XYZ file of C-alpha atoms in Angstrom:
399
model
C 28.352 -7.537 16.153
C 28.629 -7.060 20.217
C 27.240 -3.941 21.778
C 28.061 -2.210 24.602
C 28.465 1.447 26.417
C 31.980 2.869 27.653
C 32.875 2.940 31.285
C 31.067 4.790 34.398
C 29.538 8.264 33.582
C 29.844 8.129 29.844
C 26.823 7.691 27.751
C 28.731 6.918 24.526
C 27.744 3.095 23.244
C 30.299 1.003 21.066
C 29.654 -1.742 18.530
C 32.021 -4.011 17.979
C 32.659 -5.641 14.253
C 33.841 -9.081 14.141
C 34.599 -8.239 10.234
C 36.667 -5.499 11.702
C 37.653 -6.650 14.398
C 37.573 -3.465 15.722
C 35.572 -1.182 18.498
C 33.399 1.819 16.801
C 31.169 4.593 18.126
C 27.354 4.776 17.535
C 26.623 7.526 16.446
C 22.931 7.238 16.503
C 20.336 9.861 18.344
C 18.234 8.573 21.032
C 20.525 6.230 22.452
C 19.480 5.507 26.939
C 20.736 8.464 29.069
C 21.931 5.161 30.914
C 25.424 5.976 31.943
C 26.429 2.848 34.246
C 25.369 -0.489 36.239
C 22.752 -1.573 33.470
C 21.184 -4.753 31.971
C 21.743 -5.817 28.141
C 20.674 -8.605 26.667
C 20.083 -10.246 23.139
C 16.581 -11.231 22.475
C 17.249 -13.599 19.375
C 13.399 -13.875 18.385
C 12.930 -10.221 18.046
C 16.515 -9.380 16.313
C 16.777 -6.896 19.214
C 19.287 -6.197 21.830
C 17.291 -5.371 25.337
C 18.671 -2.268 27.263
C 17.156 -2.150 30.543
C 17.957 0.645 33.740
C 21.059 1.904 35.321
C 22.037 5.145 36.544
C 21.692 8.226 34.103
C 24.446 10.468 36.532
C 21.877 11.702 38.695
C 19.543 8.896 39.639
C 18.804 5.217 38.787
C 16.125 4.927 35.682
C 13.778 1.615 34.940
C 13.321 2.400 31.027
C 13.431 -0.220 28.592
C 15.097 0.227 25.391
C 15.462 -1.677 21.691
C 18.556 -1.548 19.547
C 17.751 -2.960 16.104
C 21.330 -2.373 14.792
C 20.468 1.170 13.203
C 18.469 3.303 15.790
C 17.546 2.922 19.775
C 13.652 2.600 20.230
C 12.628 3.821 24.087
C 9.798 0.734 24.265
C 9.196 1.555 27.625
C 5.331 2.548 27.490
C 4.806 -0.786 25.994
C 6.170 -3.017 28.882
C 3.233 -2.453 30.897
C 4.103 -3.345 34.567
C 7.902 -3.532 34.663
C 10.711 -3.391 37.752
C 11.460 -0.409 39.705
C 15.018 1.815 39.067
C 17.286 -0.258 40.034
C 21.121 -0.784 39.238
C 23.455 -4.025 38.622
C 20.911 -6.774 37.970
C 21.504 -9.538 36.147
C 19.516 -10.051 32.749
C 19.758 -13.076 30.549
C 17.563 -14.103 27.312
C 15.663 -17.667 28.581
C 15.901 -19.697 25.207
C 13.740 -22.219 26.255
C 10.559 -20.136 27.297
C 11.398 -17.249 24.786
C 11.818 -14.378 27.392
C 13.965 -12.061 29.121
C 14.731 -12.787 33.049
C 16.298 -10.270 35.230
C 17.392 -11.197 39.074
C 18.369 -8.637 41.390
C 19.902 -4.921 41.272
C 20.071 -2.352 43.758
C 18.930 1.242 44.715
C 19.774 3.553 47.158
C 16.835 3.493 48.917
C 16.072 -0.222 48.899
C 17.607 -3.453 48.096
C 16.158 -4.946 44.973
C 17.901 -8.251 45.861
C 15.061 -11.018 46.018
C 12.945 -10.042 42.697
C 12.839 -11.902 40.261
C 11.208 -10.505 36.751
C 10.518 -12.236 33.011
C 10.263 -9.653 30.315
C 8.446 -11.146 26.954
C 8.392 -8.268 24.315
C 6.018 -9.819 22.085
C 3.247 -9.519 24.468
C 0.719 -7.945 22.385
C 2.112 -8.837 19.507
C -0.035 -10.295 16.368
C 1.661 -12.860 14.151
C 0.651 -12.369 10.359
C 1.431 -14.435 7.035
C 2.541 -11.769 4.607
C 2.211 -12.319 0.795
C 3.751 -9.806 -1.579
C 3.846 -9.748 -5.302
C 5.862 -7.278 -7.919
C 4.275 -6.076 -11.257
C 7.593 -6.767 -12.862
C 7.612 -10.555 -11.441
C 3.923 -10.938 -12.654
C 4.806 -9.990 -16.174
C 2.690 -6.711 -16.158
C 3.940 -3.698 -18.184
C 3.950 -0.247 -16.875
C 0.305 1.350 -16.429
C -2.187 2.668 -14.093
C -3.928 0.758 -11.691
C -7.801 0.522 -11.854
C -8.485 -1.918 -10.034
C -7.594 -4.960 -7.471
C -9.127 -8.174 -5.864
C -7.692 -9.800 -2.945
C -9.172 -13.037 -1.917
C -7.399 -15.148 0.716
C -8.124 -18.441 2.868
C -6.662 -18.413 6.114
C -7.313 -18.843 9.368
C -5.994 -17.595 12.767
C -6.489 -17.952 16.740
C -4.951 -16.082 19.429
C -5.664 -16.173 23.513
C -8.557 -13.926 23.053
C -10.954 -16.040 20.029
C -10.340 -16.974 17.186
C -10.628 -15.544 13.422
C -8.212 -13.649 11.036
C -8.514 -10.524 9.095
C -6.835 -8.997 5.690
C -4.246 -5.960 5.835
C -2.820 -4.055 3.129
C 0.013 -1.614 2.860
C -1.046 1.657 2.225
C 1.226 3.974 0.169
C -0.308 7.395 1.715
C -0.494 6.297 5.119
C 2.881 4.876 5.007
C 1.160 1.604 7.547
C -0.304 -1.812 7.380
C -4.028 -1.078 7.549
C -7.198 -3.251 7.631
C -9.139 -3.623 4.512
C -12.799 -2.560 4.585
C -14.670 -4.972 3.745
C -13.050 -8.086 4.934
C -14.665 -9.862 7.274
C -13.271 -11.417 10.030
C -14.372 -15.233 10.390
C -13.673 -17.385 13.403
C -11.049 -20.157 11.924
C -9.352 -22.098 14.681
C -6.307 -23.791 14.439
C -6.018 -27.285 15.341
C -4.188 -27.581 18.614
C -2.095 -30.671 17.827
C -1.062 -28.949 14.360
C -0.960 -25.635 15.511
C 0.403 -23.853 12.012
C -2.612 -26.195 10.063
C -6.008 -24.470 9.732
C -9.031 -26.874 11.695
C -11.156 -28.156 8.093
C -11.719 -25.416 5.205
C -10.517 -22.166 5.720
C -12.743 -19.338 5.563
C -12.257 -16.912 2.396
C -11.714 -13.004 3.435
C -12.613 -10.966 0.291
C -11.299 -7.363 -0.351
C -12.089 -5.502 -3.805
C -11.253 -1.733 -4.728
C -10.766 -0.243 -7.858
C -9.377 3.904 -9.125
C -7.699 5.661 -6.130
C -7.796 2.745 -3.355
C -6.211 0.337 -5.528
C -3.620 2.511 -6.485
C -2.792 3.286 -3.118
C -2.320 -0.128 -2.432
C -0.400 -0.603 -5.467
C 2.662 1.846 -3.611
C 1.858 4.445 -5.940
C 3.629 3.476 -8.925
C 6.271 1.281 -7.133
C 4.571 -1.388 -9.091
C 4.754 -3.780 -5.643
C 1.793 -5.410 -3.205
C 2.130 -6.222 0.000
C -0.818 -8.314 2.158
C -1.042 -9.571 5.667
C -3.349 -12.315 7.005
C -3.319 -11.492 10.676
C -4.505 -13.392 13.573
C -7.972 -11.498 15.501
C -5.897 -10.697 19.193
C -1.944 -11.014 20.091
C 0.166 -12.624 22.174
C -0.946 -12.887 25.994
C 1.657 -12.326 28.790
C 0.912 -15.968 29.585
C 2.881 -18.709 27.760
C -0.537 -18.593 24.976
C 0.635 -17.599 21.991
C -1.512 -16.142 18.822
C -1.209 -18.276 15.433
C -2.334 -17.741 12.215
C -2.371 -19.963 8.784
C -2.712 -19.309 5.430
C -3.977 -21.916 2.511
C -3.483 -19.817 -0.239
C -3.996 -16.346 -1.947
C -5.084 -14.768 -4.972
C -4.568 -11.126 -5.822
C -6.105 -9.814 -9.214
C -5.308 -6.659 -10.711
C -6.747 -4.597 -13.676
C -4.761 -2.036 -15.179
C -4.794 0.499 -17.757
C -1.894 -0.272 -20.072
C 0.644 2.771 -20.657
C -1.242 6.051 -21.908
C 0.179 8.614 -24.525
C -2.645 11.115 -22.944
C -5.098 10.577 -20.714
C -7.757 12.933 -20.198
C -9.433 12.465 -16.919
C -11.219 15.578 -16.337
C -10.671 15.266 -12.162
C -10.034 19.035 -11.946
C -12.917 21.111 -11.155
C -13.769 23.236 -14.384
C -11.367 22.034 -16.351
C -11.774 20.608 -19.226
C -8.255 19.418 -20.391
C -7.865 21.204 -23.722
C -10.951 19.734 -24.792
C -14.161 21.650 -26.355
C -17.580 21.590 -27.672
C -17.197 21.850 -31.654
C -21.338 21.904 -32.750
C -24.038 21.348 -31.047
C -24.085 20.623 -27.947
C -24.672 22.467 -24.589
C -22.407 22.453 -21.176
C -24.823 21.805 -18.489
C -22.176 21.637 -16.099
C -18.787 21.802 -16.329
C -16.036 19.505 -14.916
C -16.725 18.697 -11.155
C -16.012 15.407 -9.391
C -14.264 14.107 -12.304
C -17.330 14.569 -14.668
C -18.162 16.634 -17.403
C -21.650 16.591 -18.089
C -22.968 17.885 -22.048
C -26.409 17.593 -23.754
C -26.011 16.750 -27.026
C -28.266 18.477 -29.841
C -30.335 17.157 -32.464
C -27.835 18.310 -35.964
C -24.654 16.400 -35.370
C -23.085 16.837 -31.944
C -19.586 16.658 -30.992
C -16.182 17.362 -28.784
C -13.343 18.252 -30.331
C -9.668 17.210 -28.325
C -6.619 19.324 -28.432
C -3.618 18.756 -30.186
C -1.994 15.491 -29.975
C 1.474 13.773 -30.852
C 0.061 9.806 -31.054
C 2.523 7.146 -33.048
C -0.315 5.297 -34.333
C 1.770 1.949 -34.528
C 2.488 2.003 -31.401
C -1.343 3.695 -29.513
C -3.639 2.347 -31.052
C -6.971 2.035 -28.885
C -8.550 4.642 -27.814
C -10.714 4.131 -24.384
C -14.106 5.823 -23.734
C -15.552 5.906 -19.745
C -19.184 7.690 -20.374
C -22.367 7.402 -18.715
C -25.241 8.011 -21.708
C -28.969 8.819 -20.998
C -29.410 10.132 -24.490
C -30.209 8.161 -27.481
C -28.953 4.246 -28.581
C -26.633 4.660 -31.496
C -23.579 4.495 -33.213
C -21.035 7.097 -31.625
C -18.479 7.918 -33.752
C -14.315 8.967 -33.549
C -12.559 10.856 -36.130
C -8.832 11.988 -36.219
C -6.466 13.703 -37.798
C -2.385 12.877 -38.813
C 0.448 15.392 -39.678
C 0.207 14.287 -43.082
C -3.798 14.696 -44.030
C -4.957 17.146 -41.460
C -8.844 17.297 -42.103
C -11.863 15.345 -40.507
C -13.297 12.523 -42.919
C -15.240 9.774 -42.852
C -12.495 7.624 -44.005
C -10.608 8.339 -40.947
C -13.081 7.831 -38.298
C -14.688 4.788 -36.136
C -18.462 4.132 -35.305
C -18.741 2.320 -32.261
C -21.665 1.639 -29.460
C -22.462 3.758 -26.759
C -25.224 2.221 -24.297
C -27.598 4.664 -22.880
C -28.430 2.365 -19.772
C -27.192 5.830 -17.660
C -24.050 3.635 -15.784
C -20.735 4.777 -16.404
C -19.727 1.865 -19.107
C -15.783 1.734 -20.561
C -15.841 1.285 -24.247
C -12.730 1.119 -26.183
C -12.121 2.078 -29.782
C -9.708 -0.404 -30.949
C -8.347 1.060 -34.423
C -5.362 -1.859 -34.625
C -6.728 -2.609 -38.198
C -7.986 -0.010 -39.470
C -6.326 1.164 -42.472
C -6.403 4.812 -41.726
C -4.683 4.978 -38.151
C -1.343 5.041 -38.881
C 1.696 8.154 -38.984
C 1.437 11.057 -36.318
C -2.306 11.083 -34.849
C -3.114 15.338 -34.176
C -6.024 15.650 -33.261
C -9.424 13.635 -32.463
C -12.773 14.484 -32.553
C -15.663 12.773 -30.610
C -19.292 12.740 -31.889
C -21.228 10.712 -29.095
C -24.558 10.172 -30.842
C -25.571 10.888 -33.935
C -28.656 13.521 -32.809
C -29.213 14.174 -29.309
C -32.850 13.055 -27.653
C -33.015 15.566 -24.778
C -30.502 13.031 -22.829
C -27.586 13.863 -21.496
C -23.474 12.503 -21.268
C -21.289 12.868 -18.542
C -17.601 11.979 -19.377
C -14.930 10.550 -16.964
C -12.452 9.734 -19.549
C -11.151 9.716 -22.547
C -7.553 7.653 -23.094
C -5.365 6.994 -25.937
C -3.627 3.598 -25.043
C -1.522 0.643 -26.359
């Protein structure tokens, strides 16, 4: 594909198809105002053709544009220093040094006839080793993210030091950004091998787990991205930035598919759930907990109702922080065909009262009496309350 604009005093650009073999209009906003006697150049590193001055129909210009093939990017602020307006110079892409040169050009109130200019657009620049991964590839089902663990070993060196530093992609910025947390450690690279870290590389370790790693995780697009970037860019001397990665590991915990999931992260409510005996609110649901003391005759929660296929849900999952007594807590549920609480259909299991937020799950996959349509559940979290208290964070019914 060739580029080009029409003759004098037009500002219409043309691409022309090989494929084709035929001449079409851009129609893309933002293309230059540049209307005749300009530079254009390929820059084959970048992907980008270089648009640089001319006259606009009422006076020369010095702006520097990108054309990517889809869109016209006005890169001008980014060129720091550059040549003066100017008309007619000549502009080639240097393959051996990498750069644009420009010769030359005119204006009508000085000749512009002995400079000489090299253009390098990837001054500033910082060279990263990107490393993506897909939940589908990795053989993960659908779910929620809970948590993640990025641990790379790279290295990296640029004009300015040396060192490297982790990025991720974040879904609600819509940007690479750096992850807290990661230090940045001064790896060289070894001159005569310049893509070969110098000895060990250094490790840069990045955890998160709930809402960060979800972010990270594209929000449901079930894809990560990471960057290992050199600390610095490019210099506008012939120094270029370089970075080198060994290897990387990216762990991720997930919560396997949900038929409900009651996470309580609305502020006083309580998702269809209730107290059924004995037990007081002492406060309702704020910052995705709901706090409850349980009394001493047989506390408990009851849920709302439910459509579970037992053969398919069959663990329930428990996130509760318990300063009330060591004991056995205890689920019970009903199905659409025996709808009553019994002992036969319940589950004892143990809730530690160490006062963390621990995840316990109920797993009911042999238990004779899960099975059918699951209605309704009922939560007893210790068998007599202590003067402790609970504070829920969630309660899931999972594969």
């Amino acid at each position: 594909m060739h580029i080009a604009y029409s003759p004098i005093f037009s500002t219409t650009p043309y691409e022309y198809s090989v494929v084709g073999d035929a001449w079409n209009v851009i129609n893309t906003p933002g293309f230059p105002p540049t209307e005749t006697a300009y530079n254009i150049a390929f820059d084959p590193v970048r992907a980008r053709t270089v648009i640089f001055g001319g006259f606009n129909g009422l006076y020369d210009i010095n702006n520097v544009y990108d054309w990517d093939g889809a869109s016209f990017t006005d890169i001008s602020p980014r060129t720091g220093t550059r040549p003066n307006v100017r008309t007619g110079p000549g502009m080639v892409w240097d393959s051996g040094n990498r750069r644009m040169l420009q010769y030359g050009g005119g204006h009508f109130l000085q000749a512009q006839g002995s400079e000489f200019w090299e253009f390098d657009a990837r001054t500033g620049s910082v060279p990263a080793v990107q490393f993506s991964v897909s939940a589908q590839a990795a053989g993960i089902a659908g779910g929620t993210v809970s948590g993640l663990r990025v641990r790379a070993w790279c290295g990296g060196e640029s004009p300015s030091g040396t060192g490297c530093a982790l990025y991720g992609w974040s879904a609600s910025a819509g940007n690479w950004t750096a992850l807290p947390g990661s230090p940045s450690n001064a790896i060289a690279l070894n001159p005569s091998q310049p893509y070969l870290p110098t000895g060990t590389a250094t490790l840069l370790d990045w955890t998160a787990s709930e809402a960060e790693a979800e972010d990270r995780y594209l929000l449901g697009a079930g894809e990560l991205a990471f960057q290992c970037r050199a600390l610095g860019g490019n210099s506008a001397s012939p120094s270029e930035a370089a970075v080198a990665m060994d290897h990387m590991e990216v762990r991720v915990r997930y919560l396997a598919d949900a038929a409900y999931n009651w996470d309580f992260n609305v502020d006083n409510v309580r998702d269809g759930w209730r107290i059924g005996a004995d037990a007081t609110e002492t406060m309702p649901p704020t910052g995705g907990l709901w706090t409850l003391a349980p009394g001493a005759l047989d506390p408990r929660l009851e849920g709302p109702l439910v459509e579970v296929d037992a053969t398919r849900y069959r663990r329930v999952e428990l996130r509760i922080a318990n300063t009330d007594s060591t004991g056995t807590a205890r689920l019970y549920w009903q199905r659409s065909n025996d709808p009553s609480y019994s002992e036969s259909k319940s589950q004892g299991f143990t809730l530690p009262n160490d006062g963390l937020l621990n995840t316990v799950t109920v797993d009911l996959t042999s238990h004779p009496e899960w099975n059918g349509t699951i209605t309704l559940l009922r939560l007893d979290p210790v068998e007599a309350g202590t003067g402790g208290t609970i504070a829920i964070d969630h309660i899931r019914v999972i594969e």
